[in-house]
mmCIF file of C-alpha atoms in Angstrom:
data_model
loop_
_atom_site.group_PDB
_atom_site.id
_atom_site.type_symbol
_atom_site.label_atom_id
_atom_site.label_comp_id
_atom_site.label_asym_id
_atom_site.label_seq_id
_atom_site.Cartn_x
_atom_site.Cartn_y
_atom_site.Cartn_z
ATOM 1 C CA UNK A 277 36.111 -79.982 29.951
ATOM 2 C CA UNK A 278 39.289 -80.053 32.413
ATOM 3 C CA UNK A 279 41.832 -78.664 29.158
ATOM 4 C CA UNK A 280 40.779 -81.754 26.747
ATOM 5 C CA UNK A 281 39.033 -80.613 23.476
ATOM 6 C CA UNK A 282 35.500 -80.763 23.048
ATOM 7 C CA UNK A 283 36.148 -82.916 19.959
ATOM 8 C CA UNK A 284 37.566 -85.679 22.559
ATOM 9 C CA UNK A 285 34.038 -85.475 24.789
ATOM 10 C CA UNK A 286 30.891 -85.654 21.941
ATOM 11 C CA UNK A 287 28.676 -88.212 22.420
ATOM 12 C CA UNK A 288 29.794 -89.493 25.445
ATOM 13 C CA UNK A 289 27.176 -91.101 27.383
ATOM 14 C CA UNK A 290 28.606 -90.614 30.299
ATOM 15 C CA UNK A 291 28.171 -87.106 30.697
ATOM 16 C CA UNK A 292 24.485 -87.166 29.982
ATOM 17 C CA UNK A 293 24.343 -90.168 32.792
ATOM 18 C CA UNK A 294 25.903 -87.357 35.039
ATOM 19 C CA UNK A 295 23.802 -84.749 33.897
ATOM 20 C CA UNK A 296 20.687 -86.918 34.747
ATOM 21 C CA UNK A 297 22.006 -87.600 38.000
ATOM 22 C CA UNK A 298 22.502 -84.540 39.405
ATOM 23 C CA UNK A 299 18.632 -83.263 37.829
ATOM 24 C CA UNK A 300 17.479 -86.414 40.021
ATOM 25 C CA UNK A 301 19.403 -85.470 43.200
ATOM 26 C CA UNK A 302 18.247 -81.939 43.080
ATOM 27 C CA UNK A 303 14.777 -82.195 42.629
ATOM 28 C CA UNK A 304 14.734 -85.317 44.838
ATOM 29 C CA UNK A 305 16.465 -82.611 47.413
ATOM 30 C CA UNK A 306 13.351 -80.119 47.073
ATOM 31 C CA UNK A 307 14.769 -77.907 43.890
ATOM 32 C CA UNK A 308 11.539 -76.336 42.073
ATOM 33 C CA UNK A 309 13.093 -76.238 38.715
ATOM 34 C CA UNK A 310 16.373 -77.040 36.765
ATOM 35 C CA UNK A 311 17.932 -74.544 34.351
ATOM 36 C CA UNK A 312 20.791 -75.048 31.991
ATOM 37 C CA UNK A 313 23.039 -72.403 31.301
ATOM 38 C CA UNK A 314 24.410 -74.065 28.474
ATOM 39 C CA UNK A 315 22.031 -75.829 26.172
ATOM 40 C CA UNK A 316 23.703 -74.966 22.836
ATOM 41 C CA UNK A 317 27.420 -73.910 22.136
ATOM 42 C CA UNK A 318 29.673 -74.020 19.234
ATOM 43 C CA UNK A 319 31.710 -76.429 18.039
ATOM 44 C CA UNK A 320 34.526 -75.263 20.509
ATOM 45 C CA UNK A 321 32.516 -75.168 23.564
ATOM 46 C CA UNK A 322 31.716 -71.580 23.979
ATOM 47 C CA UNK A 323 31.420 -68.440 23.499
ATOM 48 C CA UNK A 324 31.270 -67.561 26.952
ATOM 49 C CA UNK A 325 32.712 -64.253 28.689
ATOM 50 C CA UNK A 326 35.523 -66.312 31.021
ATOM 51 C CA UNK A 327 36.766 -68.043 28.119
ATOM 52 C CA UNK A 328 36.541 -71.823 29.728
ATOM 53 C CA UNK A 329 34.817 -74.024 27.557
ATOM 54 C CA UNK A 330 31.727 -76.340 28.429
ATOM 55 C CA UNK A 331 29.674 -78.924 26.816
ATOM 56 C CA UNK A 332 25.942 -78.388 26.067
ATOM 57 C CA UNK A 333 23.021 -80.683 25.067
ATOM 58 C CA UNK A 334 23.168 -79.327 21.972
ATOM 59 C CA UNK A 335 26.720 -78.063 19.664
ATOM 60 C CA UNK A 336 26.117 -75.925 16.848
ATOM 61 C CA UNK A 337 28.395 -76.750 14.700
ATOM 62 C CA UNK A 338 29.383 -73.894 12.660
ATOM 63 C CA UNK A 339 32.346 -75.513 10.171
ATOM 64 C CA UNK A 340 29.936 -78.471 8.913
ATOM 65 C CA UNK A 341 26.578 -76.065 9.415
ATOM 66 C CA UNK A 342 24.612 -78.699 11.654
ATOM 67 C CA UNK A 343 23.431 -79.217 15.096
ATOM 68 C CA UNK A 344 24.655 -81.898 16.915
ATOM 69 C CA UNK A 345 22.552 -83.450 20.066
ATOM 70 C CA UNK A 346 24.495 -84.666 22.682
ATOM 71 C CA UNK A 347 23.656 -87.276 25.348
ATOM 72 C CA UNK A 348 22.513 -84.760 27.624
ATOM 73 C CA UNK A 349 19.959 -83.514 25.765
ATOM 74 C CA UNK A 350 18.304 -86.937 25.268
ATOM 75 C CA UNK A 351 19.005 -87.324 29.397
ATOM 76 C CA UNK A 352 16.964 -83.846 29.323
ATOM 77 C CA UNK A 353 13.848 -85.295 27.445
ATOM 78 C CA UNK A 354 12.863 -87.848 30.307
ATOM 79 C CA UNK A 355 12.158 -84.671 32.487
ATOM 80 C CA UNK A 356 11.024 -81.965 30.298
ATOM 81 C CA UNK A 357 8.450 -83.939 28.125
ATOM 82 C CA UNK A 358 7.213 -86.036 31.161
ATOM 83 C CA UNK A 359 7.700 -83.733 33.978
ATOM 84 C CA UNK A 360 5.140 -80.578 33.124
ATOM 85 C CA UNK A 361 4.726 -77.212 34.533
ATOM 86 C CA UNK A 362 2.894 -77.949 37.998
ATOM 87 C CA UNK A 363 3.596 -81.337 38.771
ATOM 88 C CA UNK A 364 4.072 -81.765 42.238
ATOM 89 C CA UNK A 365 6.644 -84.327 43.196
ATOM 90 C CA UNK A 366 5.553 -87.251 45.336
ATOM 91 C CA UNK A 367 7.277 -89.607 47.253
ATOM 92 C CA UNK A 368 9.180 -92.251 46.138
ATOM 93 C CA UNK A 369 12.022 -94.566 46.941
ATOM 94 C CA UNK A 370 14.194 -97.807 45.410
ATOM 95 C CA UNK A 371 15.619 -100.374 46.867
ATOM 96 C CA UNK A 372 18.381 -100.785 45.033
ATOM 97 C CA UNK A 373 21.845 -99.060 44.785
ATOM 98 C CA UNK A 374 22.480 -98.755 41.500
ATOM 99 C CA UNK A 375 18.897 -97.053 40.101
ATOM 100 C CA UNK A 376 18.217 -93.519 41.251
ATOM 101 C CA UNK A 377 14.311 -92.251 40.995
ATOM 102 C CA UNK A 378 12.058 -89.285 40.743
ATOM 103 C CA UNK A 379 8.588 -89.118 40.206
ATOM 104 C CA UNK A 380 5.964 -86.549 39.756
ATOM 105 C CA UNK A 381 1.983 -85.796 39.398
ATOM 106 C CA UNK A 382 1.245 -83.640 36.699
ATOM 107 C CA UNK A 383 -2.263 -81.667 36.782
ATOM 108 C CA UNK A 384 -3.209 -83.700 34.292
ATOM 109 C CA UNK A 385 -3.277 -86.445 37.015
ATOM 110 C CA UNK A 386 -0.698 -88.498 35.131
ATOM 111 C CA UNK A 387 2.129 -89.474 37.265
ATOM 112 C CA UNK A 388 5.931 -89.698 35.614
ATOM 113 C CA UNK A 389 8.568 -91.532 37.434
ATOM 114 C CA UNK A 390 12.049 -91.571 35.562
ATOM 115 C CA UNK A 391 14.251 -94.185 36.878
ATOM 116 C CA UNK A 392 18.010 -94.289 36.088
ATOM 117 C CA UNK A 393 20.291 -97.144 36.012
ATOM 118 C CA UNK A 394 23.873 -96.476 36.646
ATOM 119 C CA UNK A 395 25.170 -100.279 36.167
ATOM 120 C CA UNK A 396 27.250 -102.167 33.826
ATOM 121 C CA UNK A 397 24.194 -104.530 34.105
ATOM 122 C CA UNK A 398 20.340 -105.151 33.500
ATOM 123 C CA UNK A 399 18.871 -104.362 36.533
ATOM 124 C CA UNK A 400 15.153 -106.030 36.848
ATOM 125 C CA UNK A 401 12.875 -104.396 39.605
ATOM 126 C CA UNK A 402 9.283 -103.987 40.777
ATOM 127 C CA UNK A 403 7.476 -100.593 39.791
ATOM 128 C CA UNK A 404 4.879 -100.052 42.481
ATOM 129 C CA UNK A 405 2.310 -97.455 42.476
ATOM 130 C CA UNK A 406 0.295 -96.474 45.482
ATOM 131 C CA UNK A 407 -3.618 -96.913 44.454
ATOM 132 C CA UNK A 408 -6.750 -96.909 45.812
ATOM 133 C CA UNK A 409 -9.744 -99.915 45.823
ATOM 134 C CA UNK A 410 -8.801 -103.423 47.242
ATOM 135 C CA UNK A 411 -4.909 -103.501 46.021
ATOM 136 C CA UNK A 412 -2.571 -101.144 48.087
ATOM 137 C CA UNK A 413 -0.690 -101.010 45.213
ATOM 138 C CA UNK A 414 -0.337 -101.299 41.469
ATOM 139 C CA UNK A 415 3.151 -103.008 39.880
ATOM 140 C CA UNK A 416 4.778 -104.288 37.231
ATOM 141 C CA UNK A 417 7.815 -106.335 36.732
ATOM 142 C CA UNK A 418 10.677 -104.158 34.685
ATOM 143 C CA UNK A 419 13.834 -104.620 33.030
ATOM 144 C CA UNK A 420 16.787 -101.602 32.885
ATOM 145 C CA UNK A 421 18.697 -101.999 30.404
ATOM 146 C CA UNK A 422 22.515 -100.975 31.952
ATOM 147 C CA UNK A 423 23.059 -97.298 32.017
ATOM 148 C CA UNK A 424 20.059 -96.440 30.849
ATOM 149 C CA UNK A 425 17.659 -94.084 31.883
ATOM 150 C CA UNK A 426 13.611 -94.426 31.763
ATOM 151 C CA UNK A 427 10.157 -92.972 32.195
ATOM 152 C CA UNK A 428 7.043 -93.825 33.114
ATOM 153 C CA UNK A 429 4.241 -92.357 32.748
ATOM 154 C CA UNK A 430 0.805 -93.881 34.736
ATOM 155 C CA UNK A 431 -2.496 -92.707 34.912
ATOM 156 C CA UNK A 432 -5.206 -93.430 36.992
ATOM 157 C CA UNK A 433 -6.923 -96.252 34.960
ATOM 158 C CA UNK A 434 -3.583 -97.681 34.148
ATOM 159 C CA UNK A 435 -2.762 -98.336 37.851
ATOM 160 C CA UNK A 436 -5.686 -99.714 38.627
ATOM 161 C CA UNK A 437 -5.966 -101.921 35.674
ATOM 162 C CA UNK A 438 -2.254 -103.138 36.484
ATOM 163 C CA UNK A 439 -3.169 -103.566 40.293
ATOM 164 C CA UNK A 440 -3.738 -107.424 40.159
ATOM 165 C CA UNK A 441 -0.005 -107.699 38.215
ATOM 166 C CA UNK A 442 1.370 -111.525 37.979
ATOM 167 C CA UNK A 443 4.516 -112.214 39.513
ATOM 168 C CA UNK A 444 7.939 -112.137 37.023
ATOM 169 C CA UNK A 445 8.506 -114.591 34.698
#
């Protein structure tokens, strides 16, 4: 928290952006896993046994009896509900500077691709999923809201379905 209250840092959106960021660079960079050793603290930040205070995706707040989610922990959703135990990541790549990517196949045979976008602005983009038949490829045409972060989830039929996609409007 770099000596500044916790108080000062709830709900900023930028720290769950940065959160997000480095979960994408790590398990774009071969990482297995991703564990947080901070997912709930107090209202201060802590406990913790050095006495330097962190934020968490989730402060229990202890003087008004509530939990409070934090950005982070809604950054933590697009991996944890959409990336499952055994996916294997696959390869995948943008082509623009300002959206970072993952993506994943599940065992269920569903793949999830989060896609962040770090701008100040929309930024519009083709999805494109490898498939097989006629069509190298499945898209669609998608709009990022700025700084936002998003998931999606394809199976199978849904690529193929999608592989004959019109151009954007």
């Amino acid at each position: 928290l770099s000596g500044r209250p916790l108080s000062q840092l709830m709900g900023d959106w930028k720290l769950g952006e940065r959160y997000a960021l480095n979960i994408i660079n790590d398990l774009n960079s071969g990482c297995e896993g991703f564990i947080d050793w901070n997912l709930c603290l107090d209202e201060t930040g802590g406990p913790n046994h050095v006495g330097n205070t962190c934020s968490a995706a989730v402060i229990c707040d202890n003087v008004a009896k509530r939990a409070r989610y934090q950005p982070i922990f809604w950054y933590i959703g697009h991996f944890s509900r959409y990336i499952r135990p055994g996916a294997r990541r696959v390869a995948c790549s943008t082509s623009r500077d300002t959206l970072e990517v993952t993506a994943f196949l599940n065992v269920d045979g569903k793949l999830s691709v989060v896609v962040m976008n770090q701008s100040d602005l929309e930024e519009s983009f083709w999805l494109k999923i490898a498939v097989e038949g006629p069509e190298p490829f499945a898209a669609a045409w998608v709009e990022a809201p700025a700084r936002s972060i998003l998931t999606f989830v394809a199976d199978e039929e849904a690529a193929e379905a999608s592989a004959a996609s019109d151009a954007p409007p």
